[in-house]
């Protein structure tokens, strides 16, 4: 539940003076943990608290001594892009005993620490909560032993715990994504993409085993993202005889000319009798000629993705805010992600529900487990339904007699092809005849329309750009010819995948309904643009891939200066007038400043930034990073800012500039964009089917209401269909951006983590919620940032 808009709290009102916060990572490592540690340290120091590292997890807490180290601002520099956990993690059997927790309590009290930020899995967080519950008893015991003074009991009377879930498996109730999951998907998809070229060359079937002892999220989402033919996960054991069904499916796809097959198996996959299904068993059951690849710990390795850096940074800051606001009666909480929003949930509610699911699974009560998984864990079974709809071969699907056209409009964006593939296959599954329009509305009026079949979109998921071809041409000038093509091909519905031009196109087609009945059909748009500037949606397909390109480039640029002292890099990003890429890319890359159109700046601001960097360069900080959105200011160009920094920083640092250009639009789509494109497009096609049935009267489709021309977007926690006419009031048409943009609230985070004094609106924070068992159907927004 969101706080009332009238209740505005600002960061200046919060103070951590006198508080001591310790951060530790426990259990298995996960990419992004370092970003969370960095955020906790810098936010804690920013509010005036003392912050401590606890090295080697709970083992370091028990051992004490040098394992508990005070952190400084500089001690977390250059760790944002590092995988694993710099402060170390270890399993600690001793902490599970009362004596071990007694030692840990003594070590914390000696440092005055009563606030713990624990980054780990459900076992680590459960141990933290037990420690919190025993705290007062442990202190009394330490007084009795003479280890601490009696007044320490009142001085350190309560231990406060806030958790963040670091786990590549995404196996924790209450959060849509855990830190490390997206990065693990990157590693898996990199391997699958590499394997697919070999598989196509030799017409082979590959079995890929991925991590996930108790949770099939990685297996299922990677199957969606790479277009796998079959997936086996622990949450949904296959029925008896699954081996024959799988072989039939593989044979059917090969008979239609497919040159490769991919089977993905979660390491914890089981059948209905609880018998393990391993990659080796799959190979033996299908064919000994299958090639098996077991990824193992490579999934934990490598640099964290942009998503994980941003997620971890947001969670780290939220964790510090939660610790500042906690009282003796506040239950231990875990910072989670719901849709596109950070929330706080009672830690033990989440742990107990996670364990409830596992007990049902262990007891082979799969019918009991499935509703729990569907409503509380990350939406594994909802992903399964998308996978089934997109992957099943429909030789005898009931024909609906409806024709649906799909086209791309605007600039290319990675993930467009995944969206088109999903739309085509879900449409065919529902009995529609699908038509592909080449080159957007330019191709539409020229008659570049063809029927597209199931096999035609095979292998599209992992390909960047737009295989259909896309143009910025709007339909208004050629509306008569487009209407003629709609009539000639008997098009009953339109699905448009594109950016701001796609939004404008729908508005023009809506207006054309008054003159042409051909446009009185259901029309829906799926947002796809690297600029992320479409009104009505917090995120667009393609933006995550662009962010990863920016982040990876910034990492390399900073690394290039590893042997050079005191250098500042000025990087120009795309986005038109929308500053999303510059701002969120700056947060992911650890930028010192990001100049955008939405936040006007002048020469005084530029000078202040130079002075700020000058001061930082006098410490151990040796590199600076400044991002500039391409249209942020017509006078303060990238060249101008580069020359200003070069002149004003003379004698302290030198400067370099780099314009990233169209590389941000290219490359293979990220797992996020593949998954997002697949799921949102499938949902759009289901809406189309529903509207076609609703509007079919007297032998024809006739839809002329506002709600039959919609944009499907993600708003905070939900995927929502919104009539485009209602979005006109939310749009700045001159600058092609929404009037209100959620990510502007993230800009203070970047400034705080770069050591600027600024205000931070926390009006969305501080609300402790409860785990919701039954989410509404439209809230399937789990792919959010």
XYZ file of C-alpha atoms in Angstrom:
785
model
C 0.000 0.000 0.000
C 1.494 3.337 -1.057
C 1.669 6.227 1.366
C -0.713 9.158 0.822
C 0.755 11.731 -1.534
C 0.238 14.463 1.078
C 2.650 12.796 3.489
C 5.974 14.025 2.149
C 9.145 13.043 4.005
C 12.527 14.293 2.894
C 15.960 12.960 3.513
C 17.155 16.021 5.458
C 14.784 15.074 8.290
C 16.517 11.741 8.844
C 19.650 11.393 10.918
C 21.838 8.432 11.728
C 23.979 10.351 14.212
C 25.119 8.043 17.002
C 24.080 4.892 15.170
C 26.433 2.121 14.121
C 25.483 -0.061 11.153
C 27.245 -3.269 10.147
C 26.866 -4.956 6.775
C 27.685 -8.583 5.993
C 27.201 -11.023 3.144
C 26.380 -14.608 4.038
C 25.784 -17.921 2.299
C 26.471 -18.246 -1.405
C 27.840 -15.273 -3.297
C 25.833 -13.447 -5.955
C 26.728 -10.767 -8.475
C 25.503 -7.410 -7.231
C 26.301 -8.006 -3.567
C 29.135 -5.479 -3.783
C 26.789 -2.851 -5.167
C 24.508 -3.445 -2.160
C 27.445 -3.191 0.269
C 28.576 0.033 -1.413
C 25.098 1.542 -1.149
C 24.751 0.623 2.535
C 28.161 2.069 3.383
C 27.738 5.327 1.495
C 24.138 5.928 2.544
C 25.040 5.125 6.152
C 27.974 7.536 6.135
C 25.821 10.136 4.390
C 23.310 10.193 7.244
C 26.064 10.411 9.835
C 26.179 6.825 11.066
C 29.301 4.754 11.600
C 29.389 1.831 9.188
C 31.316 -1.414 9.622
C 32.196 -4.302 7.333
C 31.850 -7.756 8.806
C 34.211 -9.886 6.747
C 33.502 -13.567 6.033
C 29.831 -13.409 7.013
C 28.699 -14.860 10.334
C 32.093 -16.516 10.782
C 33.667 -13.063 10.915
C 31.045 -11.916 13.406
C 31.820 -14.850 15.676
C 35.600 -14.501 15.324
C 35.572 -10.685 15.712
C 38.882 -8.858 15.744
C 40.006 -7.631 12.319
C 36.949 -9.205 10.751
C 34.901 -6.237 11.990
C 36.335 -3.191 10.238
C 35.107 0.372 10.074
C 34.283 1.376 6.502
C 35.122 4.649 4.801
C 33.752 6.301 1.676
C 36.849 5.362 -0.299
C 36.872 1.739 0.889
C 33.919 0.922 -1.391
C 35.287 2.694 -4.471
C 35.737 0.615 -7.628
C 33.685 -2.301 -6.270
C 30.408 -1.607 -8.111
C 31.458 -3.608 -11.174
C 33.114 -6.463 -9.266
C 31.313 -9.806 -9.063
C 31.021 -11.960 -5.951
C 31.460 -10.241 -2.591
C 34.592 -8.286 -1.729
C 33.998 -8.559 2.031
C 33.788 -12.343 1.818
C 31.137 -14.898 2.676
C 31.326 -18.170 4.589
C 29.075 -20.872 6.003
C 29.322 -20.773 9.782
C 28.324 -23.817 11.804
C 29.399 -22.105 15.027
C 26.822 -19.304 14.639
C 24.088 -21.934 14.684
C 24.982 -22.703 18.296
C 24.090 -20.574 21.306
C 27.762 -20.223 22.216
C 28.592 -18.912 18.759
C 25.841 -16.287 18.893
C 27.054 -15.266 22.364
C 30.526 -14.561 20.941
C 28.985 -12.618 18.053
C 26.913 -10.483 20.449
C 30.009 -9.617 22.477
C 31.914 -8.590 19.354
C 29.085 -6.335 18.208
C 28.581 -4.687 21.605
C 32.286 -3.929 21.858
C 31.950 -1.909 18.649
C 28.610 -0.364 19.656
C 26.821 -2.049 16.737
C 23.073 -2.591 17.109
C 22.013 -2.334 13.452
C 22.687 -5.185 11.045
C 22.203 -5.263 7.296
C 22.360 -8.894 6.184
C 22.686 -9.801 2.500
C 22.053 -13.491 1.899
C 19.461 -16.223 1.401
C 16.629 -17.462 3.602
C 19.016 -19.418 5.870
C 21.168 -16.345 6.529
C 18.130 -14.166 7.179
C 16.522 -16.754 9.474
C 19.756 -16.864 11.503
C 19.735 -13.069 11.741
C 16.177 -13.041 13.053
C 16.965 -15.693 15.686
C 19.971 -13.609 16.764
C 17.683 -10.581 17.097
C 15.134 -12.497 19.192
C 17.831 -13.797 21.555
C 19.646 -10.458 21.809
C 18.430 -9.287 25.220
C 19.082 -12.728 26.726
C 22.561 -12.828 25.229
C 23.386 -9.427 26.728
C 22.137 -10.519 30.152
C 24.332 -13.600 29.917
C 27.359 -11.482 28.952
C 26.756 -9.222 31.986
C 26.530 -12.277 34.216
C 29.857 -13.519 32.845
C 31.402 -10.106 33.447
C 32.182 -9.675 29.732
C 30.281 -6.362 29.503
C 29.117 -3.709 31.973
C 25.555 -3.780 33.290
C 24.637 -0.453 31.672
C 25.365 -1.979 28.245
C 22.064 -3.871 28.493
C 20.051 -0.627 28.427
C 22.438 1.162 26.066
C 22.323 -1.610 23.476
C 18.909 -2.973 24.400
C 17.680 -3.922 20.904
C 19.266 -5.368 17.800
C 17.713 -4.166 14.542
C 17.834 -6.319 11.426
C 17.155 -5.486 7.785
C 17.714 -8.100 5.108
C 18.372 -8.068 1.391
C 18.128 -11.290 -0.567
C 21.262 -12.177 -2.509
C 20.625 -15.384 -4.431
C 21.010 -16.238 -8.097
C 18.167 -18.795 -7.809
C 15.436 -16.172 -7.182
C 13.939 -18.553 -4.646
C 12.668 -16.231 -1.900
C 9.022 -15.392 -1.237
C 7.973 -11.765 -1.306
C 10.305 -10.377 -3.962
C 10.021 -10.538 -7.737
C 13.800 -10.518 -8.188
C 16.729 -11.252 -5.908
C 20.194 -9.727 -6.234
C 22.261 -11.798 -8.656
C 19.468 -13.472 -10.623
C 19.648 -11.217 -13.663
C 23.439 -11.552 -13.867
C 23.163 -15.352 -13.683
C 20.688 -15.227 -16.572
C 23.250 -13.207 -18.540
C 25.838 -15.968 -18.043
C 23.346 -18.670 -19.090
C 22.151 -16.841 -22.189
C 25.737 -16.087 -23.271
C 26.437 -19.835 -23.202
C 23.173 -20.773 -24.926
C 23.731 -18.255 -27.722
C 27.205 -19.684 -28.268
C 25.918 -23.275 -28.212
C 23.119 -22.549 -30.687
C 25.547 -21.720 -33.506
C 27.213 -25.119 -33.096
C 23.857 -26.886 -32.753
C 22.591 -25.318 -35.990
C 25.775 -26.180 -37.828
C 25.564 -29.880 -36.951
C 21.758 -30.271 -36.501
C 22.176 -31.352 -32.907
C 20.154 -31.357 -29.727
C 21.769 -29.809 -26.678
C 20.830 -30.382 -23.049
C 21.800 -27.546 -20.739
C 21.767 -28.028 -16.962
C 21.491 -24.836 -14.915
C 21.449 -24.128 -11.196
C 18.283 -24.278 -9.128
C 18.077 -27.064 -6.557
C 14.666 -25.952 -5.280
C 13.651 -23.252 -7.736
C 13.343 -23.476 -11.506
C 13.352 -19.746 -12.204
C 16.725 -19.696 -13.997
C 15.808 -22.709 -16.123
C 12.375 -21.401 -17.049
C 13.305 -17.815 -17.845
C 16.384 -18.857 -19.795
C 14.140 -21.270 -21.741
C 11.828 -18.362 -22.553
C 14.783 -16.144 -23.436
C 16.459 -18.583 -25.825
C 13.421 -20.313 -27.312
C 14.113 -23.742 -25.827
C 11.973 -26.682 -26.900
C 11.577 -28.264 -23.446
C 12.231 -27.262 -19.861
C 12.244 -29.334 -16.675
C 11.902 -27.620 -13.279
C 11.312 -28.861 -9.711
C 8.105 -26.853 -9.148
C 6.188 -28.576 -11.915
C 7.234 -32.240 -12.247
C 6.151 -33.694 -15.595
C 3.513 -36.386 -15.835
C 4.523 -40.018 -16.356
C 5.553 -40.626 -19.931
C 7.150 -37.220 -20.299
C 10.087 -38.787 -22.120
C 7.886 -39.892 -25.043
C 6.107 -36.536 -25.201
C 9.412 -34.704 -25.272
C 10.751 -36.919 -28.064
C 7.566 -36.363 -30.069
C 7.948 -32.613 -29.656
C 11.584 -32.692 -30.768
C 10.760 -34.878 -33.766
C 7.904 -32.598 -34.766
C 10.104 -29.500 -34.755
C 12.818 -31.296 -36.749
C 10.268 -32.457 -39.345
C 9.434 -28.804 -40.015
C 13.042 -28.003 -40.890
C 14.412 -26.870 -37.530
C 18.138 -27.578 -37.343
C 18.551 -27.557 -33.575
C 16.802 -28.340 -30.316
C 17.526 -27.014 -26.852
C 16.427 -28.725 -23.628
C 17.019 -26.906 -20.342
C 17.065 -28.788 -17.046
C 17.170 -27.271 -13.567
C 19.579 -29.189 -11.320
C 16.713 -29.898 -8.893
C 14.237 -31.161 -11.510
C 12.192 -34.199 -10.410
C 9.378 -36.347 -11.729
C 6.004 -36.915 -10.051
C 7.499 -39.623 -7.851
C 10.312 -37.416 -6.586
C 12.949 -39.127 -8.709
C 15.656 -36.714 -9.920
C 15.727 -35.803 -13.609
C 19.305 -34.959 -14.482
C 20.828 -33.911 -17.778
C 22.409 -37.365 -17.959
C 19.020 -39.061 -17.585
C 17.573 -36.873 -20.335
C 20.464 -37.841 -22.602
C 19.974 -41.547 -21.907
C 16.204 -41.361 -22.455
C 16.308 -39.353 -25.667
C 19.545 -40.200 -27.440
C 23.130 -40.892 -26.535
C 24.088 -38.467 -29.314
C 22.760 -35.508 -27.335
C 25.351 -32.965 -26.219
C 25.222 -32.095 -22.512
C 26.553 -28.891 -20.976
C 26.496 -28.357 -17.210
C 27.106 -24.706 -16.421
C 27.852 -25.025 -12.706
C 29.415 -22.092 -10.878
C 30.047 -20.079 -14.026
C 26.515 -18.782 -13.389
C 27.721 -17.080 -10.203
C 30.703 -15.474 -11.887
C 31.428 -12.375 -13.898
C 30.525 -8.749 -13.554
C 27.012 -7.859 -12.360
C 24.470 -6.715 -14.931
C 23.067 -3.177 -14.986
C 19.809 -4.496 -13.509
C 21.572 -6.070 -10.522
C 23.652 -2.964 -9.838
C 20.576 -0.747 -9.843
C 18.475 -3.216 -7.848
C 21.223 -3.651 -5.239
C 21.837 0.101 -4.989
C 18.135 0.822 -4.489
C 17.814 -1.961 -1.909
C 20.952 -0.862 -0.032
C 19.698 2.697 0.344
C 16.237 1.455 1.359
C 17.818 -0.847 3.962
C 19.601 2.080 5.626
C 16.368 4.101 5.653
C 14.602 1.142 7.270
C 17.284 0.922 9.974
C 17.000 4.651 10.660
C 13.265 4.400 11.141
C 13.173 1.180 13.173
C 12.096 1.025 16.805
C 12.298 -1.649 19.500
C 8.873 -2.932 18.393
C 9.607 -2.973 14.671
C 9.877 -6.531 13.300
C 12.900 -7.508 11.253
C 12.163 -6.710 7.630
C 13.488 -7.630 4.225
C 13.735 -5.121 1.399
C 12.015 -6.528 -1.674
C 11.034 -5.641 -5.219
C 7.391 -5.702 -6.293
C 6.904 -4.741 -9.908
C 8.927 -1.568 -10.178
C 8.748 -0.548 -6.526
C 10.877 -1.196 -3.444
C 8.838 -2.522 -0.524
C 9.536 -3.706 3.014
C 8.109 -7.007 4.154
C 8.299 -8.805 7.532
C 11.321 -11.049 7.232
C 9.839 -14.086 8.928
C 6.609 -13.941 6.905
C 8.718 -14.299 3.784
C 10.904 -17.041 5.271
C 7.938 -19.038 6.582
C 6.138 -18.872 3.269
C 9.276 -19.931 1.385
C 9.615 -22.894 3.738
C 5.903 -23.706 3.392
C 6.349 -24.101 -0.344
C 9.411 -26.304 0.160
C 7.584 -28.552 2.658
C 4.788 -29.092 0.140
C 7.363 -29.894 -2.538
C 9.286 -32.273 -0.275
C 6.026 -34.036 0.582
C 5.212 -34.400 -3.153
C 2.029 -32.349 -2.587
C 2.452 -30.621 -5.936
C -1.199 -29.574 -6.232
C -0.827 -27.817 -2.871
C 2.514 -26.304 -3.804
C 1.486 -24.841 -7.162
C -0.956 -22.181 -5.845
C 1.613 -21.143 -3.242
C 4.317 -20.860 -5.895
C 1.970 -18.955 -8.192
C 1.059 -16.345 -5.585
C 4.139 -15.968 -3.399
C 7.347 -16.968 -5.141
C 8.570 -15.155 -8.239
C 5.933 -16.003 -10.871
C 7.409 -19.307 -12.002
C 4.138 -20.930 -12.965
C 2.931 -17.809 -14.739
C 6.139 -17.969 -16.729
C 5.350 -21.623 -17.394
C 1.996 -20.739 -18.937
C 3.752 -18.210 -21.197
C 6.310 -20.878 -22.141
C 3.580 -23.405 -22.926
C 1.612 -20.957 -25.066
C 4.703 -19.851 -26.946
C 6.360 -23.241 -27.419
C 3.623 -25.778 -28.067
C 3.224 -26.866 -31.674
C -0.334 -26.409 -32.894
C -0.970 -28.671 -35.873
C -4.709 -28.801 -35.220
C -5.419 -25.582 -33.326
C -9.089 -24.525 -33.616
C -9.313 -21.788 -36.243
C -10.809 -18.504 -35.103
C -11.173 -17.016 -38.611
C -9.531 -13.851 -37.306
C -6.541 -12.257 -39.038
C -4.064 -10.360 -36.858
C -1.237 -8.193 -38.208
C 1.960 -7.438 -36.296
C 4.471 -4.715 -37.194
C 7.390 -2.728 -35.779
C 7.287 1.077 -35.750
C 10.060 3.516 -34.838
C 13.761 2.940 -34.245
C 15.032 -0.626 -33.740
C 15.339 -1.928 -30.179
C 16.804 -5.193 -28.926
C 13.943 -7.475 -27.880
C 11.581 -6.476 -30.700
C 12.083 -9.853 -32.364
C 11.316 -11.720 -29.131
C 8.076 -9.730 -28.863
C 7.078 -10.464 -32.459
C 7.914 -14.155 -32.068
C 5.806 -14.396 -28.932
C 2.876 -12.587 -30.571
C 2.981 -14.824 -33.632
C 3.147 -18.086 -31.713
C 0.574 -17.163 -29.085
C -1.720 -15.891 -31.857
C -1.363 -19.127 -33.799
C -1.940 -21.117 -30.588
C -5.227 -19.268 -30.155
C -6.311 -20.084 -33.684
C -5.626 -16.788 -35.454
C -3.985 -16.334 -38.824
C -0.981 -14.081 -38.250
C 0.332 -11.556 -40.756
C 3.710 -9.800 -40.662
C 4.066 -6.259 -41.989
C 7.569 -5.305 -43.150
C 9.040 -1.825 -42.626
C 6.291 -0.472 -40.381
C 3.526 1.682 -41.874
C 5.670 2.442 -44.895
C 5.560 -1.226 -45.773
C 1.908 -1.389 -44.775
C 0.700 1.107 -47.372
C 2.992 -0.459 -49.982
C 1.412 -3.866 -49.388
C 4.464 -5.555 -47.817
C 2.217 -7.930 -45.874
C 2.575 -11.693 -45.700
C 1.207 -14.528 -43.623
C 3.760 -15.607 -41.018
C 3.840 -19.186 -39.752
C 5.089 -20.889 -36.598
C 8.427 -21.937 -38.083
C 9.078 -18.545 -39.660
C 9.931 -16.992 -36.277
C 12.183 -19.794 -35.072
C 15.423 -18.477 -33.603
C 14.202 -14.877 -33.433
C 14.399 -14.475 -29.663
C 18.137 -13.910 -29.414
C 18.531 -11.670 -32.446
C 18.911 -7.918 -32.096
C 17.399 -5.184 -34.230
C 14.134 -5.742 -36.111
C 13.891 -8.690 -38.504
C 10.555 -7.393 -39.779
C 12.172 -4.057 -40.531
C 11.029 -0.863 -38.881
C 10.501 2.734 -40.007
C 9.535 5.984 -38.314
C 6.841 6.686 -40.947
C 3.478 7.654 -39.420
C 0.238 6.399 -41.002
C -1.711 9.673 -41.374
C -0.338 10.602 -44.837
C -1.147 7.173 -46.264
C -4.210 6.271 -44.222
C -6.347 5.587 -47.310
C -3.842 3.079 -48.730
C -3.410 1.433 -45.317
C -7.189 1.090 -45.018
C -7.205 -0.512 -48.455
C -4.567 -3.046 -47.354
C -6.526 -3.735 -44.157
C -9.587 -4.474 -46.298
C -7.703 -6.526 -48.874
C -6.098 -8.791 -46.257
C -9.152 -8.730 -43.967
C -7.074 -7.616 -40.980
C -9.191 -7.879 -37.820
C -6.640 -6.617 -35.256
C -3.285 -4.853 -35.036
C -0.390 -5.393 -32.641
C 2.309 -2.724 -32.893
C 5.718 -3.131 -31.276
C 7.569 0.174 -31.135
C 8.445 3.456 -29.482
C 7.036 6.982 -29.434
C 6.161 6.817 -33.162
C 4.056 3.727 -32.447
C 2.147 5.703 -29.817
C 1.579 8.573 -32.277
C 0.502 6.048 -34.925
C -2.199 4.603 -32.690
C -3.546 8.092 -32.012
C -3.689 8.758 -35.759
C -5.426 5.448 -36.479
C -7.891 6.155 -33.699
C -8.755 9.475 -35.341
C -9.067 7.737 -38.730
C -11.843 5.500 -37.379
C -14.299 8.321 -38.046
C -13.661 8.002 -41.785
C -12.529 4.407 -42.250
C -14.349 1.465 -40.694
C -11.271 -0.673 -41.420
C -9.619 0.819 -38.348
C -12.554 -0.102 -36.093
C -10.662 -3.163 -34.900
C -8.785 -3.948 -31.662
C -5.377 -2.257 -31.707
C -2.698 -2.603 -29.042
C 0.827 -1.309 -28.672
C 3.764 -2.912 -26.847
C 6.442 -0.288 -25.965
C 9.889 -0.978 -27.440
C 12.532 1.736 -27.510
C 15.971 2.193 -25.981
C 15.001 5.734 -24.948
C 12.249 4.487 -22.601
C 10.213 7.589 -23.414
C 6.788 6.066 -24.094
C 3.968 7.444 -21.917
C 2.006 4.880 -19.945
C 4.884 2.523 -19.226
C 7.723 2.646 -16.710
C 9.860 0.409 -18.916
C 10.203 -0.344 -22.626
C 11.652 -3.336 -24.448
C 15.240 -2.555 -25.436
C 16.097 -0.127 -22.635
C 17.753 -2.810 -20.492
C 20.004 -3.936 -23.351
C 21.024 -0.316 -23.944
C 21.744 0.140 -20.227
C 23.975 -2.915 -20.234
C 25.835 -1.584 -23.278
C 26.370 1.762 -21.523
C 27.433 0.116 -18.264
C 29.841 -2.308 -19.938
C 31.396 0.515 -21.970
C 31.796 2.724 -18.909
C 33.480 -0.167 -17.075
C 35.954 -0.580 -19.913
C 36.589 3.130 -20.187
C 37.305 3.405 -16.472
C 39.515 0.334 -16.638
C 41.502 1.920 -19.459
C 42.595 4.574 -16.971
C 43.658 2.094 -14.289
C 47.271 3.100 -14.750
C 46.482 6.790 -15.116
C 46.002 9.131 -12.186
C 43.118 11.575 -11.967
C 41.131 11.353 -15.154
C 37.496 12.304 -15.820
C 35.490 10.765 -18.667
C 32.596 12.605 -20.357
C 30.206 10.091 -21.963
C 27.296 11.003 -24.254
C 24.290 8.664 -24.289
C 21.226 8.382 -26.537
C 17.650 9.035 -25.483
C 16.471 12.112 -27.384
C 15.082 14.434 -24.740
C 14.563 11.575 -22.279
C 17.309 11.277 -19.666
C 16.554 7.695 -18.633
C 19.686 6.134 -20.113
C 21.992 8.837 -18.762
C 20.463 8.798 -15.269
C 19.947 5.077 -14.693
C 23.124 4.232 -16.619
C 24.945 6.687 -14.368
C 23.597 4.916 -11.285
C 24.682 1.524 -12.660
C 28.136 2.727 -13.706
C 28.856 4.805 -10.581
C 28.833 8.198 -12.323
C 29.608 11.446 -10.550
C 27.062 13.442 -12.554
C 24.478 12.954 -15.299
C 23.143 15.899 -17.293
C 19.585 15.544 -18.599
C 16.882 17.694 -20.195
C 14.322 17.011 -17.432
C 16.561 18.587 -14.779
C 17.740 21.972 -16.156
C 21.284 23.033 -15.308
C 23.425 26.109 -15.891
C 27.075 27.123 -15.837
C 27.022 27.371 -12.045
C 25.965 23.725 -11.792
C 28.717 22.688 -14.174
C 31.265 24.650 -12.170
C 30.014 23.082 -8.920
C 30.440 19.608 -10.429
C 34.001 20.389 -11.496
C 34.838 21.647 -8.002
C 33.269 18.545 -6.466
C 35.374 16.269 -8.661
C 38.472 18.330 -7.887
C 37.961 17.711 -4.168
C 37.419 13.981 -4.744
C 40.563 13.735 -6.844
C 42.594 14.997 -3.898
C 41.717 11.799 -2.030
C 42.363 8.258 -3.234
C 39.614 8.572 -5.891
C 41.491 8.539 -9.211
C 38.753 8.417 -11.833
C 35.584 10.370 -12.508
C 32.642 9.614 -14.787
C 30.129 12.132 -16.171
C 27.212 11.172 -18.435
C 25.357 13.562 -20.720
C 22.035 12.895 -22.446
C 22.328 13.835 -26.132
C 19.600 16.532 -26.078
C 19.950 17.766 -22.513
C 20.952 21.286 -23.580
C 21.512 22.800 -27.017
C 24.335 25.045 -25.801
C 26.111 22.894 -23.215
C 27.157 20.275 -25.731
C 29.391 17.296 -25.035
C 32.306 19.206 -26.558
C 31.579 22.241 -24.385
C 31.415 20.204 -21.185
C 34.599 18.332 -22.139
C 36.456 21.602 -22.771
C 35.116 23.134 -19.542
C 36.226 20.162 -17.440
C 39.600 20.105 -19.213
C 40.214 23.793 -18.526
C 38.870 23.976 -14.967
C 40.487 20.717 -13.911
C 43.894 21.655 -15.256
C 46.620 20.663 -12.817
C 44.295 18.321 -10.899
C 42.822 15.976 -13.515
C 42.623 15.639 -17.267
C 39.528 14.779 -19.322
C 38.475 12.470 -22.130
C 35.189 12.240 -24.030
C 33.298 9.429 -25.739
C 30.047 9.470 -27.756
C 28.498 5.998 -27.499
C 26.144 6.455 -30.455
C 24.198 3.635 -32.052
C 26.067 0.868 -30.279
C 23.373 1.353 -27.614
C 20.750 0.094 -30.089
C 22.745 -2.885 -31.308
C 23.783 -6.287 -30.062
C 21.885 -9.304 -28.831
C 19.002 -8.502 -26.453
C 19.581 -8.985 -22.741
C 17.722 -11.774 -20.892
C 15.526 -9.091 -19.328
C 14.452 -7.718 -22.722
C 13.897 -11.191 -24.159
C 11.758 -12.191 -21.193
C 9.934 -8.857 -20.999
C 9.240 -8.850 -24.738
C 8.006 -12.437 -24.656
C 5.703 -11.991 -21.685
C 4.247 -8.569 -22.471
C 3.592 -9.527 -26.087
C 1.893 -12.764 -25.045
C -0.339 -10.773 -22.707
C -1.124 -8.323 -25.507
C -2.186 -11.170 -27.804
C -4.460 -12.597 -25.124
C -6.097 -9.147 -24.889
C -6.498 -9.087 -28.671
C -8.245 -12.467 -28.586
C -10.613 -11.297 -25.874
C -11.442 -8.076 -27.738
C -11.993 -9.923 -31.028
C -14.557 -12.164 -29.368
C -16.242 -9.215 -27.629
C -16.490 -7.071 -30.761
C -17.503 -9.746 -33.291
C -21.091 -9.007 -34.285
C -23.141 -9.941 -37.348
C -20.255 -11.634 -39.109
C -17.648 -8.899 -38.642
C -15.388 -7.257 -36.088
C -16.372 -3.711 -35.163
C -14.536 -1.964 -32.311
C -14.833 1.800 -32.001
C -14.601 2.427 -28.251
C -11.607 4.051 -26.587
C -10.710 0.871 -24.717
C -10.247 -1.039 -27.978
C -7.149 1.012 -28.821
C -4.685 0.527 -25.971
C -1.077 0.619 -24.872
C 0.083 -2.210 -22.619
C 2.558 -0.775 -20.129
C 4.050 -1.476 -16.752
C 2.944 1.003 -14.106
C 4.609 0.533 -10.719
C 3.437 -2.976 -9.771
C 1.137 -3.907 -12.623
C 0.931 -4.506 -16.361
C -1.973 -2.323 -17.426
C -3.917 -1.801 -20.658
C -4.519 1.931 -21.080
C -6.542 3.614 -23.849
C -4.074 5.748 -25.814
C -6.472 8.674 -25.895
C -6.290 8.842 -22.099
C -2.489 9.044 -22.248
C -2.515 12.244 -24.328
C -2.790 14.382 -21.193
C 0.276 12.650 -19.712
C 2.461 13.392 -22.727
C 4.846 16.205 -23.677
C 4.494 15.879 -27.453
C 7.040 18.608 -28.216
C 9.876 16.762 -26.476
C 8.419 13.269 -26.949
C 8.500 12.287 -23.291
C 5.966 11.576 -20.516
C 5.224 14.575 -18.295
C 6.006 12.509 -15.198
C 8.771 9.905 -15.103
C 9.305 7.542 -12.185
C 13.071 7.207 -12.620
C 13.649 10.873 -11.725
C 13.313 9.697 -8.100
C 16.470 7.619 -8.633
C 18.625 10.624 -9.513
C 19.220 11.626 -5.868
C 20.540 8.088 -5.246
C 23.247 8.599 -7.847
C 24.137 11.972 -6.291
C 24.199 10.603 -2.747
C 26.410 7.681 -3.782
C 28.702 10.193 -5.525
C 28.988 12.219 -2.263
C 26.793 15.182 -3.163
C 24.576 16.873 -0.615
C 21.020 16.593 -1.862
C 17.411 15.981 -0.882
C 15.947 12.505 -1.175
C 12.196 12.073 -1.288
C 11.312 8.994 0.769
C 7.546 9.378 0.611
C 7.289 5.891 -0.953
C 9.408 4.349 1.808
C 8.723 3.357 5.380
C 5.565 1.330 4.754
C 5.867 -2.190 6.150
C 3.594 -4.429 4.111
C 2.607 -8.070 4.334
C 3.262 -10.865 1.885
C 0.335 -11.071 -0.517
C -0.700 -14.612 -1.300
C -3.005 -13.824 -4.183
C -1.792 -11.123 -6.511
C -4.240 -9.803 -9.090
C -3.759 -11.269 -12.545
C -2.736 -7.953 -14.065
C 0.130 -7.534 -11.622
C 2.441 -9.874 -13.512
C 5.153 -7.231 -13.617
C 7.944 -9.340 -12.250
C 10.366 -8.272 -14.926
C 10.555 -4.806 -13.505
C 13.614 -2.937 -12.309
